[in-house]
Short mmCIF file of C-alpha atoms in Angstrom, two decimals:
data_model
loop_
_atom_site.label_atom_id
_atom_site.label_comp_id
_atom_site.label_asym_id
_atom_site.label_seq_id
_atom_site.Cartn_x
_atom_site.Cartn_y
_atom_site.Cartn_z
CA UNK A 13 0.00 0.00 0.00
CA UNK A 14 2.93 2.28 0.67
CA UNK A 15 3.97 1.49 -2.57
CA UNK A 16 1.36 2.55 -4.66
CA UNK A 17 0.53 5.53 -1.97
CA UNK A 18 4.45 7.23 -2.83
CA UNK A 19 3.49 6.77 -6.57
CA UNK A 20 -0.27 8.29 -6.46
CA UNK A 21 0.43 11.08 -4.12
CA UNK A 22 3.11 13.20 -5.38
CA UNK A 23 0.79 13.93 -8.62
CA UNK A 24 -2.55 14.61 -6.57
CA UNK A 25 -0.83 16.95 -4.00
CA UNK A 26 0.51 18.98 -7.28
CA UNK A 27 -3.54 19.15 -9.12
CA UNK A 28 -4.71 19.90 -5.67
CA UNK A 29 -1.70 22.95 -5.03
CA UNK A 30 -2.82 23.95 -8.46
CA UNK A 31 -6.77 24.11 -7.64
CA UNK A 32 -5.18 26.18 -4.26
CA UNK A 33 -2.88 28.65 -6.11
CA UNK A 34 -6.03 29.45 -8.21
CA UNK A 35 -8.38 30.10 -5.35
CA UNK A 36 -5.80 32.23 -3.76
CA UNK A 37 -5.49 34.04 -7.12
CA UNK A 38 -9.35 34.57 -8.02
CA UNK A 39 -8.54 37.33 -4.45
CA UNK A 40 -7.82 39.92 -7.06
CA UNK A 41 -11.46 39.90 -8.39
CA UNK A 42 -13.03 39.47 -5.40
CA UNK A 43 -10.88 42.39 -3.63
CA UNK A 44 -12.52 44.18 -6.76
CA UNK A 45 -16.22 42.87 -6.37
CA UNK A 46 -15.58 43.81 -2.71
CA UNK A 47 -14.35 47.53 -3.28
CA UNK A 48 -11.04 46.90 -1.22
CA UNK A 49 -9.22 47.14 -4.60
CA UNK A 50 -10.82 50.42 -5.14
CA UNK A 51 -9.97 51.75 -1.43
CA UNK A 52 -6.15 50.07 -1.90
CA UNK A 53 -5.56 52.49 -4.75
CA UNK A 54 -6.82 55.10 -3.21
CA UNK A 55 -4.13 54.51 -0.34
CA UNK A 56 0.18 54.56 -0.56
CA UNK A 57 -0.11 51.09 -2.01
CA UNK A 58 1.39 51.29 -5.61
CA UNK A 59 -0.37 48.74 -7.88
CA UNK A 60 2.93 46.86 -8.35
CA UNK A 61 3.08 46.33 -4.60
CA UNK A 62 -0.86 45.20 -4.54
CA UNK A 63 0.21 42.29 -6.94
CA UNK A 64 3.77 41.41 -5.86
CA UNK A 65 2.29 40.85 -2.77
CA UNK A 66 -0.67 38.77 -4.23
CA UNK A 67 1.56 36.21 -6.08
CA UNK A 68 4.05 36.53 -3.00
CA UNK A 69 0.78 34.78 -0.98
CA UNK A 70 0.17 32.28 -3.55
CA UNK A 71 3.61 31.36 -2.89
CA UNK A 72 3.65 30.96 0.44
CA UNK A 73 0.71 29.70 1.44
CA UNK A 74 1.14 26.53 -1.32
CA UNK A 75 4.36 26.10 -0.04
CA UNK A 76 3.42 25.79 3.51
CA UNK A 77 0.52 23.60 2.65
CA UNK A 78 2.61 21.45 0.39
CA UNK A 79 5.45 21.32 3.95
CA UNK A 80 2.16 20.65 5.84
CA UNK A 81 1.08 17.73 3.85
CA UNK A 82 4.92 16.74 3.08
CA UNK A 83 5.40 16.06 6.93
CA UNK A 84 2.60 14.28 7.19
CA UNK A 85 2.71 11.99 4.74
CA UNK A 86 6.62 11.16 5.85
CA UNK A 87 5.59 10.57 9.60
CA UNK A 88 2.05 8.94 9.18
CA UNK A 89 2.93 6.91 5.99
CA UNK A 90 6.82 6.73 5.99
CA UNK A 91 6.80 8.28 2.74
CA UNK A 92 10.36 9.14 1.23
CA UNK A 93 10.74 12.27 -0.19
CA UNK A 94 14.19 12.59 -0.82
CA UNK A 95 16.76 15.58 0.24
CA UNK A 96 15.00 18.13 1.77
CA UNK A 97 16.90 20.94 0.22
CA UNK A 98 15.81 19.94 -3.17
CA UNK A 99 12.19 19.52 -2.73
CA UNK A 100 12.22 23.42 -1.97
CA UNK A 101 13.93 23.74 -5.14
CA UNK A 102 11.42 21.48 -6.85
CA UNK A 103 7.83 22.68 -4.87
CA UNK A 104 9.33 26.16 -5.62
CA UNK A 105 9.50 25.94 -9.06
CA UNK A 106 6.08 23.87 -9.33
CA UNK A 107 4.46 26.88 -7.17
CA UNK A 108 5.71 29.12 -9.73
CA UNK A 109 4.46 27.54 -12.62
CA UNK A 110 0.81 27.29 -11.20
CA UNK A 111 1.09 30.81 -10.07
CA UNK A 112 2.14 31.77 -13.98
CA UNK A 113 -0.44 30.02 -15.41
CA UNK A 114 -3.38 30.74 -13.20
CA UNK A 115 -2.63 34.51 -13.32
CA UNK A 116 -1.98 34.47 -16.51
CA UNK A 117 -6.08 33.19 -16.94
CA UNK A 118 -7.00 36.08 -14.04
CA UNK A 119 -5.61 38.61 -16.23
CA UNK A 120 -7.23 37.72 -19.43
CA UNK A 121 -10.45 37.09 -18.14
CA UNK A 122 -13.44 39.78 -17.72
CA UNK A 123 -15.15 38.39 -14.45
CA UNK A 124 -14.18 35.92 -11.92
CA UNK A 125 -16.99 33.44 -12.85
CA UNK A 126 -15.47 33.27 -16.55
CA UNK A 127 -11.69 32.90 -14.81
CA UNK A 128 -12.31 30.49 -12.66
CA UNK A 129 -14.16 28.27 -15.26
CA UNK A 130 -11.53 28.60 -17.63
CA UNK A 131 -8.73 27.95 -14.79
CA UNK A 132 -10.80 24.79 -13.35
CA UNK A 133 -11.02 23.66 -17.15
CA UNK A 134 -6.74 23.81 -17.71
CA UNK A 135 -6.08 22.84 -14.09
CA UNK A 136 -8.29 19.56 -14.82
CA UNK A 137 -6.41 18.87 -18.16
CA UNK A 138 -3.17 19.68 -17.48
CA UNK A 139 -3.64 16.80 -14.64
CA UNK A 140 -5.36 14.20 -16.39
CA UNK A 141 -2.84 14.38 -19.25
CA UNK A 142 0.42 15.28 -16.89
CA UNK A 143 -0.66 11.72 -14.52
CA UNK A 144 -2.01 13.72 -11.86
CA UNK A 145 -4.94 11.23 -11.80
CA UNK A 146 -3.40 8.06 -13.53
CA UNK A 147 -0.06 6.60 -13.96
CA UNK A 148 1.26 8.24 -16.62
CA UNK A 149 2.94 5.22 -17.99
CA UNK A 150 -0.61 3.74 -18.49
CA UNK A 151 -1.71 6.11 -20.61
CA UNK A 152 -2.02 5.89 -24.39
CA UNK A 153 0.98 6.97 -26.33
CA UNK A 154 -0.52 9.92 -28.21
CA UNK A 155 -1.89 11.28 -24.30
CA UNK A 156 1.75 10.67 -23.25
CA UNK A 157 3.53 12.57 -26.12
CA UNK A 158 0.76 15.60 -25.14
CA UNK A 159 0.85 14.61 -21.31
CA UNK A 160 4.57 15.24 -21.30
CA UNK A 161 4.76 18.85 -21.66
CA UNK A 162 2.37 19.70 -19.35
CA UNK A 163 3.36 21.22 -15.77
CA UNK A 164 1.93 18.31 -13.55
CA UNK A 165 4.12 15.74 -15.57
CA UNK A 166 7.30 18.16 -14.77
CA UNK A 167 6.50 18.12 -11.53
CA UNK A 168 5.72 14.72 -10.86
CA UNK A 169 8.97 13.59 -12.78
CA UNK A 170 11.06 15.62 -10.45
CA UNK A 171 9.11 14.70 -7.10
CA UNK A 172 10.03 10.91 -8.33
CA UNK A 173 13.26 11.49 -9.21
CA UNK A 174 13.64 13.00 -5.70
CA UNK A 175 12.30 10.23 -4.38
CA UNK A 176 13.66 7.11 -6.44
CA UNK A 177 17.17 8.91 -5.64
CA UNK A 178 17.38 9.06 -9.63
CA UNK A 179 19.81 10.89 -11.93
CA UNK A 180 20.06 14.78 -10.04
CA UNK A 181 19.69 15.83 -14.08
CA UNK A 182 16.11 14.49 -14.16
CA UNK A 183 14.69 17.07 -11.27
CA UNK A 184 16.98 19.79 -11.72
CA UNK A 185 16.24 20.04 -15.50
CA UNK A 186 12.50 19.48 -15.01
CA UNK A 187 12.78 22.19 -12.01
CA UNK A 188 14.12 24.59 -14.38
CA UNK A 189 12.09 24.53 -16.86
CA UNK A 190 9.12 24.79 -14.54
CA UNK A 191 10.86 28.15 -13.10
CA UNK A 192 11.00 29.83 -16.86
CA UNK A 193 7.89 29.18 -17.34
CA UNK A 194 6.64 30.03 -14.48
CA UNK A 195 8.51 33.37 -13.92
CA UNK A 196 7.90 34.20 -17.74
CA UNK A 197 4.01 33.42 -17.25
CA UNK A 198 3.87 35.81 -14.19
CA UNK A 199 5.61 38.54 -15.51
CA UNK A 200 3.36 38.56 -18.56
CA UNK A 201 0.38 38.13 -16.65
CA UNK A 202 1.39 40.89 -13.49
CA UNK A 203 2.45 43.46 -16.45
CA UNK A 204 -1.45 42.60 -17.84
CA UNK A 205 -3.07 42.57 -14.43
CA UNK A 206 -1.07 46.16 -13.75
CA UNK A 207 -2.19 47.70 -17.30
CA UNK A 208 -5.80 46.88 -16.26
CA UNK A 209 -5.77 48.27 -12.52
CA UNK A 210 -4.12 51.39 -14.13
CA UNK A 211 -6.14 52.06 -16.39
CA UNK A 212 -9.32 51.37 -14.59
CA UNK A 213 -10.75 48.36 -15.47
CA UNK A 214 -9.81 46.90 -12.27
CA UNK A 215 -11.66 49.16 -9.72
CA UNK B 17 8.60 49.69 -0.79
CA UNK B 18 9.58 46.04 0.51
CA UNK B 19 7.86 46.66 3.57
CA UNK B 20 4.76 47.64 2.32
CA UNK B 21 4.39 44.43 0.64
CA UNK B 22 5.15 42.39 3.78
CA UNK B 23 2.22 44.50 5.16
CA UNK B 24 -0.04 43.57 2.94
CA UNK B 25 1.57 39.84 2.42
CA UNK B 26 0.44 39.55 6.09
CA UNK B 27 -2.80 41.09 5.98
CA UNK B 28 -3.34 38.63 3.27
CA UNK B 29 -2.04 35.89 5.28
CA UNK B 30 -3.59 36.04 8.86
CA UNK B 31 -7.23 36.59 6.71
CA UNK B 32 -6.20 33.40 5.19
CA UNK B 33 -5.38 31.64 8.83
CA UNK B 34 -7.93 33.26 10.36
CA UNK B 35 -10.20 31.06 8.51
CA UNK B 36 -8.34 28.08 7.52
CA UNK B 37 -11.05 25.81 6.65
CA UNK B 38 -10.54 26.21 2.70
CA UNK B 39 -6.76 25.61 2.83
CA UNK B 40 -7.56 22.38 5.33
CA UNK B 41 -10.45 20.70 3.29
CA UNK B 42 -7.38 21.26 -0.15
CA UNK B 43 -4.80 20.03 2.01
CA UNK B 44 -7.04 16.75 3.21
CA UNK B 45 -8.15 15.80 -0.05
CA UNK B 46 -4.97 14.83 -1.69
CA UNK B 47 -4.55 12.51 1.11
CA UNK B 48 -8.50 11.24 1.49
CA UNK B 49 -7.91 10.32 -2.32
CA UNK B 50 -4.86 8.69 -2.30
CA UNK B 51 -5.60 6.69 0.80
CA UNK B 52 -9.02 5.49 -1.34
CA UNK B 53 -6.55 4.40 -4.55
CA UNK B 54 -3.99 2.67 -2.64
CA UNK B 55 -6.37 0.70 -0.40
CA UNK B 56 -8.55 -0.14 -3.66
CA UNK B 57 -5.27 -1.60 -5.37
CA UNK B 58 -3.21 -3.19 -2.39
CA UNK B 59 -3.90 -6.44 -0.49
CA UNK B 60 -3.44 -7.80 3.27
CA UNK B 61 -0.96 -10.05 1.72
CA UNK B 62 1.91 -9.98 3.85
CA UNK B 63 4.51 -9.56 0.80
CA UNK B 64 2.35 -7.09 -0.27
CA UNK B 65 1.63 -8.36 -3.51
CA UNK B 66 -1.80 -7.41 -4.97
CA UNK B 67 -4.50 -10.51 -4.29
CA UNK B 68 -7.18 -11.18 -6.74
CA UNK B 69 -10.19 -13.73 -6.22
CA UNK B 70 -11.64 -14.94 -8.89
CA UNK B 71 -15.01 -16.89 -8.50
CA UNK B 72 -15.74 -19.68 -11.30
CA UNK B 73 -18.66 -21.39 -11.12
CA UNK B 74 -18.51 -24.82 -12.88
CA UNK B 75 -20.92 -27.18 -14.52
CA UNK B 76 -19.46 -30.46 -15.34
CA UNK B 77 -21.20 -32.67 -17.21
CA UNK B 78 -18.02 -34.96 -17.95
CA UNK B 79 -17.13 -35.93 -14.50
CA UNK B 80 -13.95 -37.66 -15.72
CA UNK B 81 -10.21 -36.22 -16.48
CA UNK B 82 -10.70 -32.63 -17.76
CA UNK B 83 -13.79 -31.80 -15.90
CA UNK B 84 -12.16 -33.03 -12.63
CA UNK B 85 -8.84 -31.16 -13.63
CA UNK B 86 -10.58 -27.89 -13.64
CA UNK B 87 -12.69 -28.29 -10.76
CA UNK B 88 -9.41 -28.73 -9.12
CA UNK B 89 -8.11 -25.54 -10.20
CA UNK B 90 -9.16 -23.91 -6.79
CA UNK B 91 -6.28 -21.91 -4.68
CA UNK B 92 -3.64 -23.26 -6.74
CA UNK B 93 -2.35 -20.50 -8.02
CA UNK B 94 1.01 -18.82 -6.62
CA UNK B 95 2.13 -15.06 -6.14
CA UNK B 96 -1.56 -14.47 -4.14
CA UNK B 97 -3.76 -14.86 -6.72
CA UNK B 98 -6.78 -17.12 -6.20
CA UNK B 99 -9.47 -19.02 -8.19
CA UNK B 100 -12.33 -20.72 -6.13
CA UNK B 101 -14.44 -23.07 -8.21
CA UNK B 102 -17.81 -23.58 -6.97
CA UNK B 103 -19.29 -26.88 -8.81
CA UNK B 104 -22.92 -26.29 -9.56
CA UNK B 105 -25.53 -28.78 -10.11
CA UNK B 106 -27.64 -26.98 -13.27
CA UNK B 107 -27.23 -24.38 -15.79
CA UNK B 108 -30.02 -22.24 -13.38
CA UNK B 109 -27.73 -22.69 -10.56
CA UNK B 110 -24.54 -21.27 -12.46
CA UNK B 111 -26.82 -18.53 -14.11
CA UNK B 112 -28.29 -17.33 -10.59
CA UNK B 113 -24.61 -16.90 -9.28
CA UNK B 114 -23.56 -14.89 -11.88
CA UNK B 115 -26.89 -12.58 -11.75
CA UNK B 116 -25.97 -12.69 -7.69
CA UNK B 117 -22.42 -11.55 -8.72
CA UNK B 118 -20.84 -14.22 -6.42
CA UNK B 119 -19.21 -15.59 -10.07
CA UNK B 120 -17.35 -14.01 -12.21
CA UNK B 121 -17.67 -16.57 -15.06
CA UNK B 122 -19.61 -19.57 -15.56
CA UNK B 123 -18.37 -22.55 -17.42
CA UNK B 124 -20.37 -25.74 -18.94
CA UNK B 125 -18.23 -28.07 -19.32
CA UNK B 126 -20.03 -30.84 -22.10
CA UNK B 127 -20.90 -34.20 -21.86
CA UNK B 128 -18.01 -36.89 -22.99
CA UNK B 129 -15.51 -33.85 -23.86
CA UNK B 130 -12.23 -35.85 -22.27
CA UNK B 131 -13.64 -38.67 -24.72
CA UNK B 132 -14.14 -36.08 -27.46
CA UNK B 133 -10.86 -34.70 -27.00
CA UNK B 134 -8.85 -37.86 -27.17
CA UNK B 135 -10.80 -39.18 -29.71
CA UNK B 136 -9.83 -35.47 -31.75
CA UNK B 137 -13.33 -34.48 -31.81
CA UNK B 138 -14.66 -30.68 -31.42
CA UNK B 139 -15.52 -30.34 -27.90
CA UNK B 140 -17.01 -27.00 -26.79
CA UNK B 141 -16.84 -25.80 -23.56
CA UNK B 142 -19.32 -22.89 -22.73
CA UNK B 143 -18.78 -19.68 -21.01
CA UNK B 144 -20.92 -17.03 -19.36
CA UNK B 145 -19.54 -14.09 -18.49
CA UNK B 146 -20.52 -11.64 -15.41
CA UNK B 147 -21.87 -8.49 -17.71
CA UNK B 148 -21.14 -6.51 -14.38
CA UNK B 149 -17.77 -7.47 -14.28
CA UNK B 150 -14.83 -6.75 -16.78
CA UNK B 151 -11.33 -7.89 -15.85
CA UNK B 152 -12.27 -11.16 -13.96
CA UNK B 153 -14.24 -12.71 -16.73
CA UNK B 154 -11.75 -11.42 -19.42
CA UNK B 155 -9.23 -13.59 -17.29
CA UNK B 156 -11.24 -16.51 -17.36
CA UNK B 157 -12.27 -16.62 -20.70
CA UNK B 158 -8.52 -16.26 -21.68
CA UNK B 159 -7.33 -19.09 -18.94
CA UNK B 160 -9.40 -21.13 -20.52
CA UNK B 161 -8.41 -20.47 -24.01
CA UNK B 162 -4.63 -20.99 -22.96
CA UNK B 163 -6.33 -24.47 -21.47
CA UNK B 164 -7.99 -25.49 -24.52
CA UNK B 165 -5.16 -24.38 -27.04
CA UNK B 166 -2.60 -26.49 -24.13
CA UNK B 167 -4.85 -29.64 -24.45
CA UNK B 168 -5.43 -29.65 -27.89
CA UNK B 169 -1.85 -29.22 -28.52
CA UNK B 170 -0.95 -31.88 -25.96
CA UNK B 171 -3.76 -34.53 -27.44
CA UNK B 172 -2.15 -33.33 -30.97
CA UNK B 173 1.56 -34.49 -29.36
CA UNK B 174 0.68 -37.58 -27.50
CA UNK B 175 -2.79 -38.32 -27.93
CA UNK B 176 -2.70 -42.56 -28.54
CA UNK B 177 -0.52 -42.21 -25.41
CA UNK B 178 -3.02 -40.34 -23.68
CA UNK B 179 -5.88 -42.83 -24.77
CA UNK B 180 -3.82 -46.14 -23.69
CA UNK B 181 -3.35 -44.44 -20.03
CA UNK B 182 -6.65 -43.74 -20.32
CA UNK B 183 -7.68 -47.51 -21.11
CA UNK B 184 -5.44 -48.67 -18.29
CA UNK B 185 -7.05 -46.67 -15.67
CA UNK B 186 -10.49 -47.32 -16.75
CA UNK B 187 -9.17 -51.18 -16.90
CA UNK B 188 -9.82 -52.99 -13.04
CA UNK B 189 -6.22 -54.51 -13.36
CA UNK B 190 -3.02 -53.95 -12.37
CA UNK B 191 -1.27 -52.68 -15.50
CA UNK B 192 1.05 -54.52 -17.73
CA UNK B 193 4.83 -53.97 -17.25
CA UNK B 194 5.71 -53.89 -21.01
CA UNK B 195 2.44 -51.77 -22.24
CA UNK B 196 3.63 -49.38 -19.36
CA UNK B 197 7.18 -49.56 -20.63
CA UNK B 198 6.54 -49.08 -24.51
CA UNK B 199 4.12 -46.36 -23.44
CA UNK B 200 6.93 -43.95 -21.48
CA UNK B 201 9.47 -44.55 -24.17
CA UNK B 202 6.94 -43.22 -26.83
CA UNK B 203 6.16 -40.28 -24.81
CA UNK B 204 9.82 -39.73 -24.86
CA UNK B 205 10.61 -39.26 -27.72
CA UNK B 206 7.83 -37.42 -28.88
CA UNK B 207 8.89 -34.93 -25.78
CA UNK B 208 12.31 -34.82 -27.56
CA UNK B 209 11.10 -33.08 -30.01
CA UNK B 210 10.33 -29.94 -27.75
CA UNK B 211 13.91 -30.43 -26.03
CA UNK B 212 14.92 -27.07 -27.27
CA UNK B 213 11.47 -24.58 -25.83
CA UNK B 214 12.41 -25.71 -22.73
CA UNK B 215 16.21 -26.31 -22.48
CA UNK B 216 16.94 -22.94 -21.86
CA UNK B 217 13.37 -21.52 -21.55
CA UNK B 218 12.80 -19.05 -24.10
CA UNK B 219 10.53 -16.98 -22.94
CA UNK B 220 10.53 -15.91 -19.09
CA UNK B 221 8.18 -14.06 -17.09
CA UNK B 222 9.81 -11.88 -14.13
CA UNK B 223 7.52 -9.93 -11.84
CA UNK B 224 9.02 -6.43 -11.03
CA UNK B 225 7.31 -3.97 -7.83
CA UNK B 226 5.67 -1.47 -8.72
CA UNK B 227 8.49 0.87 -7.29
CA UNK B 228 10.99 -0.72 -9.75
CA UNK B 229 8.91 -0.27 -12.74
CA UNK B 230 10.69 1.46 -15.85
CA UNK B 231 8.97 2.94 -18.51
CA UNK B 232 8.94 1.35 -21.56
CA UNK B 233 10.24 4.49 -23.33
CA UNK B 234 13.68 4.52 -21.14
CA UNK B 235 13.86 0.89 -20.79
CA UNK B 236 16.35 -0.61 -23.42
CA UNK B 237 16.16 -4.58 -24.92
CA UNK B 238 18.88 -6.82 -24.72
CA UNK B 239 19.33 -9.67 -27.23
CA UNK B 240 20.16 -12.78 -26.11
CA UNK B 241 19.21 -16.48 -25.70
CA UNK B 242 18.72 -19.44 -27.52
CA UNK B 243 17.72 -19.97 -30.90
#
């Protein structure tokens, strides 16, 4: 049972992380349904500080979850998760991916019903084709070649790697390229999200 | 400018531990679900190896060799995999245990088919599969298949061999030395014949844990063995 609890888990904690970082994100359209964005603006806050510190939260609050359910998992079910120093380095650059792609949604969506929907909808498929649900291996070769790129596969790969005590290559590559992604993603989408609060569409 | 984010990083924050109950019910679920998969898919055997039951119900209308060689199937399979035969008395009986779902298959196994098959005629056994069911029957009906394609090929092999051990046993006397004799040394060199599919084996099945599984796309063949 451990077994087959080490291989599920890893790719469920990332879909659910994902489903968190865009619940924590959808807080920029509800601090605008609320007003708060409106009275924020009209305070010392800069708009670059309102969303540094928005994506700052994301970060931290997945990352403490993930440590949360990391611990847990380690003393309750003995899982190994491999050096501790490089799961920060991997969880990290996971976080940052989600936080790129779910803002990225936020800030090309109208309303937060219409986000949301479209988030849930790319949350759901990236982790159905990355393995979130399944073993990736199981899947059909055409779903794999698709599956592979996606940011739950990354991120599973490296959490195994870490692990199976594989090839440091394997997580450190995947890591990375979950990092450019993610940092590229969030720049894009904070530089869209800022354009929008400036220029009133936000308030 | 740094510290006015770390303001509102923990405004943000102790709203968000203030009422934790979103974050908890996210955090719970990964585990909830995996918990569910694992305990679905893993077994109380104690090397931890998966354990399937499959329940055959059997109808056998041949009561001799074959039909009591698959009644005897039950529990004897290795690596925690079982098969319980339940011997019915009708084709009712076997039907009702499939609509109950306590079968996963049901097999009819014909009148005279150990006489059929020696005597290389077509012998049909019968199978019902559970419609509720998918992997157990699939099993069956391809265990059996292997069975059938294994007997016919053994009949095809040694078949008047098969036949005079079969007229011994149904004979009430002890059995003649030389008949016995003759009839070992035939088998043996027929069985020559296959010396080389079994001396090495050529084809070899290894079971691997799930932990040490490699995906096909990184694992690489090696060439090798006999010809």
């Amino acid at each position: 049972m451990k077994e087959i609890f080490q291989l599920m888990f890893p790719g469920l904690m990332l879909m659910w992380m994902f489903f968190n970082a865009q619940n924590l994100m959808s807080d920029v359209f509800i601090e605008r349904d609320k007003k708060t964005l409106f009275r924020l603006s009209a305070s010392t806050v800069t708009t670059s500080q309102f969303i540094i510190s928005k994506i700052l939260r994301v970060l931290v609050v997945c990352s403490i979850s993930e440590f949360l359910l990391i611990g847990f998992t380690w003393l309750v079910f003995g899982v190994n998760w491999g050096n501790p120093l490089w799961l920060i380095v991997v969880l990290t650059s996971c976080n940052m991916a989600f936080i790129g792609i779910v803002a990225m949604i936020y800030s090309l969506t109208k309303s937060l019903n219409a986000a949301n929907g479209m988030a849930t909808a790319f949350i759901l498929t990236f982790s159905i084709l990355g393995g979130s649900l399944m073993p990736f291996e199981e899947m059909p070769s055409t779903m794999q070649s698709i599956g592979a790129f996606s940011v739950n596969r990354q991120g599973i790969m490296a959490l195994h790697s870490l692990m199976e005590n594989d090839d440091f290559t394997i997580w450190l590559y995947a890591s990375l390229r979950l990092l450019v992604i993610g940092t590229a993603l969030t720049a894009l989408a904070s530089h869209r999200i800022y354009k929008r609060i400036t220029a009133g569409e936000m308030l | 400018m740094k510290s006015m984010i770390l303001h509102l990083l923990l405004k943000d924050l102790s709203r968000d531990f203030k009422n934790p109950t979103g974050l908890i019910i996210m955090m719970i679920l990964p585990v909830l679900v995996a918990l569910l998969i694992s305990s679905t898919f893993s077994s109380n055997n104690q090397e931890g190896t998966p354990s399937i039951t499959i329940h055959i119900a059997v109808l056998d209308l041949d009561d001799s060799f074959l039909g009591r060689t698959i009644l005897g199937m039950s529990n004897q399979n290795q690596d925690g995999g079982n098969i319980i035969v339940h011997q019915v008395d009708s084709e009712d009986e076997g039907l009702r245990m499939l609509e109950n779902r306590r079968a996963s298959a049901f097999l009819i196994l014909p009148e005279n088919l150990t006489k059929d098959v020696l005597d290389n005629a077509t012998a049909t056994i019968q199978i019902y599969k559970n419609p509720a069911e998918q992997m157990m029957p699939e099993m069956v009906e391809k265990g059996i298949d292997i069975f059938a394609t294994g007997v016919s090929q053994i009949v095809t092999l040694i078949g008047d061999e098969l036949k005079i051990v079969r007229d011994m046993v149904e004979e009430d006397k002890f059995p003649d030395t030389w008949t016995t004799a003759m009839l070992v040394y035939r088998g043996m060199n027929k069985m020559e014949s296959f010396e080389t599919y079994f001396f090495p084996v050529i084809l070899q099945m290894e079971t691997v844990d799930a932990k040490d599984f490699v995906p096909s796309a990184s694992r690489t063949i090696s060439s090798g063995g006999g010809s």
